[in-house]
């Protein structure tokens, strides 16, 4: 625990002994925080300071509970006057539990995450962090989404034409700037520091969780990183590779063919874990070949089969891909998606999409295809009119040097987390084995790198990685298994009481069926008994 955390814990203990809640002991006066200046000196990275733009007391229902909190909006001013400010928000509850938590974002960010929300894969039968009394904070990562550039806020990449805005997002500078400013404002509000400081995020937010662990190992006591897009440049290149394949004439499998393929994969691989429940718990054992669905003579003869070109697309997306050049981050490829192992690419937005990629990129194409389009136009070429389908990530030509420089910002592949471990930090890493937007194979790779660097014992001292069969990206749409686990309590117990997770159980948020939450590379194998009970499964290798 950090020195400040020890002092804050003592403050909270004193308040408890006096039967006074921490917020009341601090005498928080919400409206008085309006207009408060955030000195540049309290922020460890270069800024021009900041200011609270509004502060008001709010009472509302949060996760089924009535919560009174101080809602604070603030701006952090850039060094480059042409760069956008960082927009941030805090929620300081009246019934403060002495802890704080920062939320990460999603996609290209551009909006402040909802501080009343739950952590990724959080349970519905437990209070969300704000309702538990956490002082919450988050930011838009240093830019505000422009709906005229893209109607989906998290897909607006136009900010990246500015170097400071790009670094705030891609390198994670906005994370530390926001954290430092938020801790200053928490001290102003409560007249005390949090005893523990946590971070939680999924997708881009999961990547951000790993960024703070790597770059600022003393800043957070524990983090929850779910389905992290840690090798962001590597995935962008892979998405470009897949997008160009799907854009070829006749190569895109429409929604009916996506359903056909998914159903046949489930039919072939579902029972390999000992139970037929539409969840592929042992994806590595799945050996389904899309050629089994080949149309006669390889032509497209309707929704009941796949043409040769569509089979090639499926193979492209579900296979690892390496590019034939070097980039500064050292990344060499991306492992592809486990479509042939139960990932449901039928999800209209996150998977294949409902229409083929084209120029201009349709909003009905998949999220990843639109992400590539924005990345090419604003990150890489910085030319909004550039045709993203005309840029071949395998042969980037004049853009290779720019790709290499971006990789240093976007690929967070530093696997030596010993500084974080020495500081007492704890890392909970989660990913769904049926994720259709960020490959779980990539997170497997990250965890294996950490283990190779720190050893199995050293890694186990501070980290757990759980791969959840049937869970997709953020429980979006209708996943085979809508994962729910109280990771917040698990992180508190490990960080504050040194009680590591022991035989955790994950449930389906829709029907309550339970499975053991197995540490990677183990997976839940059905033995006997009630198929909805976690006790009927064992974690198998």
Short mmCIF file of N, CA and C in Angstrom, two decimals, residues 268-363:
data_model
loop_
_atom_site.label_atom_id
_atom_site.label_comp_id
_atom_site.label_asym_id
_atom_site.label_seq_id
_atom_site.Cartn_x
_atom_site.Cartn_y
_atom_site.Cartn_z
N UNK A 268 -20.93 -29.06 -33.67
CA UNK A 268 -19.76 -29.91 -33.74
C UNK A 268 -18.92 -29.89 -32.46
N UNK A 269 -18.90 -28.77 -31.74
CA UNK A 269 -17.93 -28.60 -30.66
C UNK A 269 -18.52 -28.45 -29.27
N UNK A 270 -19.83 -28.26 -29.17
CA UNK A 270 -20.46 -27.98 -27.89
C UNK A 270 -20.19 -29.07 -26.86
N UNK A 271 -20.33 -30.34 -27.26
CA UNK A 271 -20.25 -31.44 -26.31
C UNK A 271 -18.85 -31.86 -25.93
N UNK A 272 -17.82 -31.21 -26.45
CA UNK A 272 -16.45 -31.61 -26.18
C UNK A 272 -16.04 -31.38 -24.73
N UNK A 273 -16.83 -30.59 -23.98
CA UNK A 273 -16.53 -30.34 -22.57
C UNK A 273 -17.36 -31.21 -21.64
N UNK A 274 -18.09 -32.19 -22.23
CA UNK A 274 -18.88 -33.11 -21.42
C UNK A 274 -20.33 -32.73 -21.25
N UNK A 275 -20.74 -31.56 -21.78
CA UNK A 275 -22.11 -31.10 -21.61
C UNK A 275 -22.55 -30.35 -22.86
N UNK A 276 -23.77 -30.67 -23.32
CA UNK A 276 -24.34 -29.96 -24.46
C UNK A 276 -25.21 -28.82 -23.92
N UNK A 277 -24.66 -27.59 -23.96
CA UNK A 277 -25.36 -26.44 -23.38
C UNK A 277 -25.14 -25.17 -24.22
N UNK A 278 -24.67 -25.34 -25.45
CA UNK A 278 -24.39 -24.24 -26.38
C UNK A 278 -23.24 -23.35 -25.91
N UNK A 279 -22.42 -23.87 -25.01
CA UNK A 279 -21.22 -23.18 -24.57
C UNK A 279 -20.02 -24.08 -24.88
N UNK A 280 -19.09 -23.58 -25.67
CA UNK A 280 -17.88 -24.32 -25.99
C UNK A 280 -16.83 -23.99 -24.93
N UNK A 281 -16.70 -24.87 -23.95
CA UNK A 281 -15.79 -24.61 -22.84
C UNK A 281 -14.36 -24.99 -23.14
N UNK A 282 -14.16 -25.84 -24.13
CA UNK A 282 -12.82 -26.27 -24.51
C UNK A 282 -12.56 -25.89 -25.96
N UNK A 283 -12.41 -24.59 -26.25
CA UNK A 283 -12.32 -24.16 -27.64
C UNK A 283 -11.11 -24.71 -28.38
N UNK A 284 -10.02 -25.01 -27.65
CA UNK A 284 -8.83 -25.51 -28.33
C UNK A 284 -9.05 -26.90 -28.91
N UNK A 285 -10.07 -27.62 -28.42
CA UNK A 285 -10.34 -28.96 -28.94
C UNK A 285 -11.24 -28.93 -30.17
N UNK A 286 -11.80 -27.78 -30.48
CA UNK A 286 -12.72 -27.67 -31.61
C UNK A 286 -11.94 -27.72 -32.92
N UNK A 287 -12.31 -28.63 -33.78
CA UNK A 287 -11.60 -28.81 -35.04
C UNK A 287 -12.54 -28.68 -36.24
N UNK A 288 -13.59 -27.91 -36.09
CA UNK A 288 -14.55 -27.77 -37.19
C UNK A 288 -13.89 -27.10 -38.39
N UNK A 289 -14.17 -27.61 -39.58
CA UNK A 289 -13.63 -27.05 -40.81
C UNK A 289 -14.76 -26.43 -41.62
N UNK A 290 -14.66 -25.15 -41.98
CA UNK A 290 -15.74 -24.50 -42.72
C UNK A 290 -15.95 -25.11 -44.10
N UNK A 291 -14.98 -25.86 -44.59
CA UNK A 291 -15.14 -26.53 -45.88
C UNK A 291 -16.29 -27.53 -45.86
N UNK A 292 -16.71 -27.95 -44.66
CA UNK A 292 -17.86 -28.86 -44.56
C UNK A 292 -19.14 -28.21 -45.06
N UNK A 293 -19.14 -26.88 -45.13
CA UNK A 293 -20.33 -26.14 -45.56
C UNK A 293 -20.19 -25.64 -47.01
N UNK A 294 -19.24 -26.17 -47.74
CA UNK A 294 -18.96 -25.69 -49.09
C UNK A 294 -20.13 -25.93 -50.04
N UNK A 295 -20.48 -24.88 -50.78
CA UNK A 295 -21.52 -25.01 -51.81
C UNK A 295 -21.01 -25.89 -52.95
N UNK A 296 -21.91 -26.56 -53.65
CA UNK A 296 -21.50 -27.35 -54.81
C UNK A 296 -20.70 -26.50 -55.80
N UNK A 297 -19.56 -27.00 -56.19
CA UNK A 297 -18.68 -26.33 -57.16
C UNK A 297 -18.08 -25.03 -56.63
N UNK A 298 -18.31 -24.72 -55.33
CA UNK A 298 -17.68 -23.55 -54.73
C UNK A 298 -18.33 -22.22 -55.02
N UNK A 299 -19.41 -22.21 -55.80
CA UNK A 299 -20.12 -20.97 -56.06
C UNK A 299 -21.12 -20.67 -54.96
N UNK A 300 -21.64 -19.45 -54.93
CA UNK A 300 -22.62 -19.06 -53.92
C UNK A 300 -24.01 -19.46 -54.39
N UNK A 301 -24.52 -20.54 -53.82
CA UNK A 301 -25.83 -21.04 -54.26
C UNK A 301 -26.92 -20.87 -53.21
N UNK A 302 -26.73 -19.91 -52.27
CA UNK A 302 -27.79 -19.63 -51.31
C UNK A 302 -27.35 -19.70 -49.87
N UNK A 303 -28.29 -19.49 -48.92
CA UNK A 303 -27.95 -19.36 -47.50
C UNK A 303 -27.60 -20.67 -46.80
N UNK A 304 -27.73 -21.81 -47.49
CA UNK A 304 -27.49 -23.09 -46.85
C UNK A 304 -26.06 -23.59 -47.00
N UNK A 305 -25.17 -22.76 -47.58
CA UNK A 305 -23.79 -23.18 -47.78
C UNK A 305 -22.89 -21.96 -47.93
N UNK A 306 -21.58 -22.20 -47.94
CA UNK A 306 -20.59 -21.14 -48.09
C UNK A 306 -19.84 -21.33 -49.40
N UNK A 307 -19.63 -20.24 -50.10
CA UNK A 307 -18.84 -20.29 -51.32
C UNK A 307 -17.36 -20.37 -50.96
N UNK A 308 -16.53 -20.67 -51.94
CA UNK A 308 -15.10 -20.73 -51.70
C UNK A 308 -14.56 -19.40 -51.19
N UNK A 309 -15.07 -18.29 -51.74
CA UNK A 309 -14.60 -16.98 -51.30
C UNK A 309 -15.03 -16.70 -49.86
N UNK A 310 -16.21 -17.14 -49.47
CA UNK A 310 -16.67 -16.95 -48.10
C UNK A 310 -15.90 -17.84 -47.12
N UNK A 311 -15.58 -19.04 -47.55
CA UNK A 311 -14.76 -19.92 -46.72
C UNK A 311 -13.39 -19.29 -46.51
N UNK A 312 -12.85 -18.68 -47.54
CA UNK A 312 -11.56 -18.00 -47.42
C UNK A 312 -11.64 -16.86 -46.42
N UNK A 313 -12.74 -16.14 -46.39
CA UNK A 313 -12.92 -15.05 -45.42
C UNK A 313 -12.96 -15.59 -44.00
N UNK A 314 -13.70 -16.67 -43.81
CA UNK A 314 -13.79 -17.27 -42.47
C UNK A 314 -12.42 -17.73 -42.02
N UNK A 315 -11.68 -18.33 -42.92
CA UNK A 315 -10.33 -18.78 -42.59
C UNK A 315 -9.42 -17.59 -42.25
N UNK A 316 -9.56 -16.51 -42.98
CA UNK A 316 -8.74 -15.33 -42.73
C UNK A 316 -8.99 -14.77 -41.33
N UNK A 317 -10.25 -14.65 -40.97
CA UNK A 317 -10.60 -14.04 -39.69
C UNK A 317 -10.25 -14.93 -38.51
N UNK A 318 -10.31 -16.24 -38.68
CA UNK A 318 -10.08 -17.14 -37.56
C UNK A 318 -8.64 -17.66 -37.50
N UNK A 319 -7.77 -17.13 -38.35
CA UNK A 319 -6.38 -17.60 -38.38
C UNK A 319 -5.41 -16.51 -37.94
N UNK A 320 -4.29 -16.90 -37.34
CA UNK A 320 -3.25 -15.91 -37.02
C UNK A 320 -2.72 -15.27 -38.31
N UNK A 321 -2.28 -14.03 -38.16
CA UNK A 321 -1.71 -13.31 -39.31
C UNK A 321 -0.47 -12.57 -38.87
N UNK A 322 0.60 -12.72 -39.64
CA UNK A 322 1.84 -11.99 -39.38
C UNK A 322 2.17 -11.11 -40.57
N UNK A 323 2.69 -9.92 -40.26
CA UNK A 323 3.07 -9.02 -41.35
C UNK A 323 4.58 -9.15 -41.61
N UNK A 324 4.98 -8.97 -42.85
CA UNK A 324 6.37 -9.24 -43.25
C UNK A 324 7.31 -8.04 -43.08
N UNK A 325 7.20 -7.33 -41.95
CA UNK A 325 8.08 -6.21 -41.69
C UNK A 325 8.17 -6.00 -40.18
N UNK A 326 9.09 -5.17 -39.75
CA UNK A 326 9.29 -4.93 -38.33
C UNK A 326 8.69 -3.58 -37.94
N UNK A 327 8.14 -3.53 -36.73
CA UNK A 327 7.67 -2.27 -36.16
C UNK A 327 8.36 -2.06 -34.81
N UNK A 328 8.37 -0.82 -34.37
CA UNK A 328 9.16 -0.45 -33.19
C UNK A 328 8.72 -1.18 -31.92
N UNK A 329 7.44 -1.50 -31.80
CA UNK A 329 6.96 -2.16 -30.58
C UNK A 329 7.44 -3.60 -30.49
N UNK A 330 7.86 -4.16 -31.61
CA UNK A 330 8.29 -5.55 -31.62
C UNK A 330 7.20 -6.54 -31.94
N UNK A 331 5.96 -6.07 -32.01
CA UNK A 331 4.87 -6.98 -32.36
C UNK A 331 5.03 -7.46 -33.81
N UNK A 332 4.66 -8.71 -34.04
CA UNK A 332 4.85 -9.31 -35.36
C UNK A 332 3.56 -9.80 -36.00
N UNK A 333 2.46 -9.79 -35.24
CA UNK A 333 1.21 -10.29 -35.80
C UNK A 333 0.08 -10.24 -34.80
N UNK A 334 -1.04 -10.84 -35.19
CA UNK A 334 -2.22 -10.92 -34.33
C UNK A 334 -2.82 -12.32 -34.49
N UNK A 335 -3.34 -12.92 -33.40
CA UNK A 335 -3.69 -14.34 -33.44
C UNK A 335 -5.03 -14.69 -34.08
N UNK A 336 -5.79 -13.70 -34.53
CA UNK A 336 -7.08 -14.01 -35.13
C UNK A 336 -8.15 -14.32 -34.10
N UNK A 337 -9.38 -14.49 -34.58
CA UNK A 337 -10.53 -14.72 -33.70
C UNK A 337 -10.95 -16.18 -33.70
N UNK A 338 -11.41 -16.67 -32.58
CA UNK A 338 -11.79 -18.09 -32.48
C UNK A 338 -13.18 -18.37 -33.04
N UNK A 339 -13.46 -17.87 -34.26
CA UNK A 339 -14.78 -18.05 -34.82
C UNK A 339 -15.14 -19.53 -34.93
N UNK A 340 -14.15 -20.35 -35.22
CA UNK A 340 -14.41 -21.78 -35.35
C UNK A 340 -14.39 -22.48 -34.00
N UNK A 341 -14.38 -21.71 -32.91
CA UNK A 341 -14.40 -22.29 -31.57
C UNK A 341 -15.55 -21.73 -30.73
N UNK A 342 -16.54 -21.15 -31.39
CA UNK A 342 -17.73 -20.73 -30.66
C UNK A 342 -17.96 -19.25 -30.55
N UNK A 343 -17.05 -18.40 -31.03
CA UNK A 343 -17.31 -16.96 -31.01
C UNK A 343 -18.45 -16.65 -31.98
N UNK A 344 -19.40 -15.87 -31.51
CA UNK A 344 -20.61 -15.61 -32.30
C UNK A 344 -20.45 -14.32 -33.09
N UNK A 345 -20.00 -14.44 -34.33
CA UNK A 345 -19.78 -13.27 -35.17
C UNK A 345 -21.09 -12.76 -35.77
N UNK A 346 -22.23 -13.31 -35.34
CA UNK A 346 -23.52 -12.84 -35.84
C UNK A 346 -23.92 -11.51 -35.20
N UNK A 347 -23.26 -11.15 -34.07
CA UNK A 347 -23.58 -9.88 -33.43
C UNK A 347 -23.48 -8.76 -34.47
N UNK A 348 -24.59 -8.08 -34.76
CA UNK A 348 -24.61 -7.16 -35.91
C UNK A 348 -23.49 -6.12 -35.91
N UNK A 349 -23.18 -5.55 -34.77
CA UNK A 349 -22.18 -4.49 -34.75
C UNK A 349 -20.78 -5.03 -34.47
N UNK A 350 -20.63 -5.88 -33.47
CA UNK A 350 -19.30 -6.26 -33.02
C UNK A 350 -18.65 -7.33 -33.90
N UNK A 351 -19.45 -8.11 -34.61
CA UNK A 351 -18.89 -9.19 -35.40
C UNK A 351 -18.66 -8.80 -36.85
N UNK A 352 -19.15 -9.64 -37.77
CA UNK A 352 -19.00 -9.38 -39.20
C UNK A 352 -19.73 -8.12 -39.65
N UNK A 353 -20.82 -7.78 -38.95
CA UNK A 353 -21.72 -6.75 -39.47
C UNK A 353 -22.73 -7.38 -40.41
N UNK A 354 -23.63 -6.57 -40.92
CA UNK A 354 -24.68 -7.10 -41.79
C UNK A 354 -24.41 -6.84 -43.26
N UNK A 355 -23.46 -5.98 -43.57
CA UNK A 355 -23.10 -5.72 -44.96
C UNK A 355 -21.59 -5.70 -45.11
N UNK A 356 -21.14 -5.95 -46.30
CA UNK A 356 -19.70 -6.01 -46.57
C UNK A 356 -19.07 -4.64 -46.45
N UNK A 357 -17.79 -4.57 -46.06
CA UNK A 357 -17.07 -3.30 -46.07
C UNK A 357 -16.97 -2.74 -47.49
N UNK A 358 -17.03 -1.43 -47.58
CA UNK A 358 -16.90 -0.77 -48.88
C UNK A 358 -16.47 0.67 -48.64
N UNK A 359 -16.30 1.42 -49.72
CA UNK A 359 -15.92 2.83 -49.62
C UNK A 359 -17.06 3.71 -50.13
N UNK A 360 -17.59 4.63 -49.29
CA UNK A 360 -17.23 4.87 -47.89
C UNK A 360 -17.68 3.72 -47.01
N UNK A 361 -17.08 3.60 -45.82
CA UNK A 361 -17.36 2.47 -44.94
C UNK A 361 -18.78 2.57 -44.39
N UNK A 362 -19.63 1.57 -44.66
CA UNK A 362 -21.02 1.64 -44.19
C UNK A 362 -21.13 1.45 -42.68
N UNK A 363 -22.13 2.09 -42.09
CA UNK A 363 -22.37 1.94 -40.66
C UNK A 363 -22.88 0.56 -40.31
#
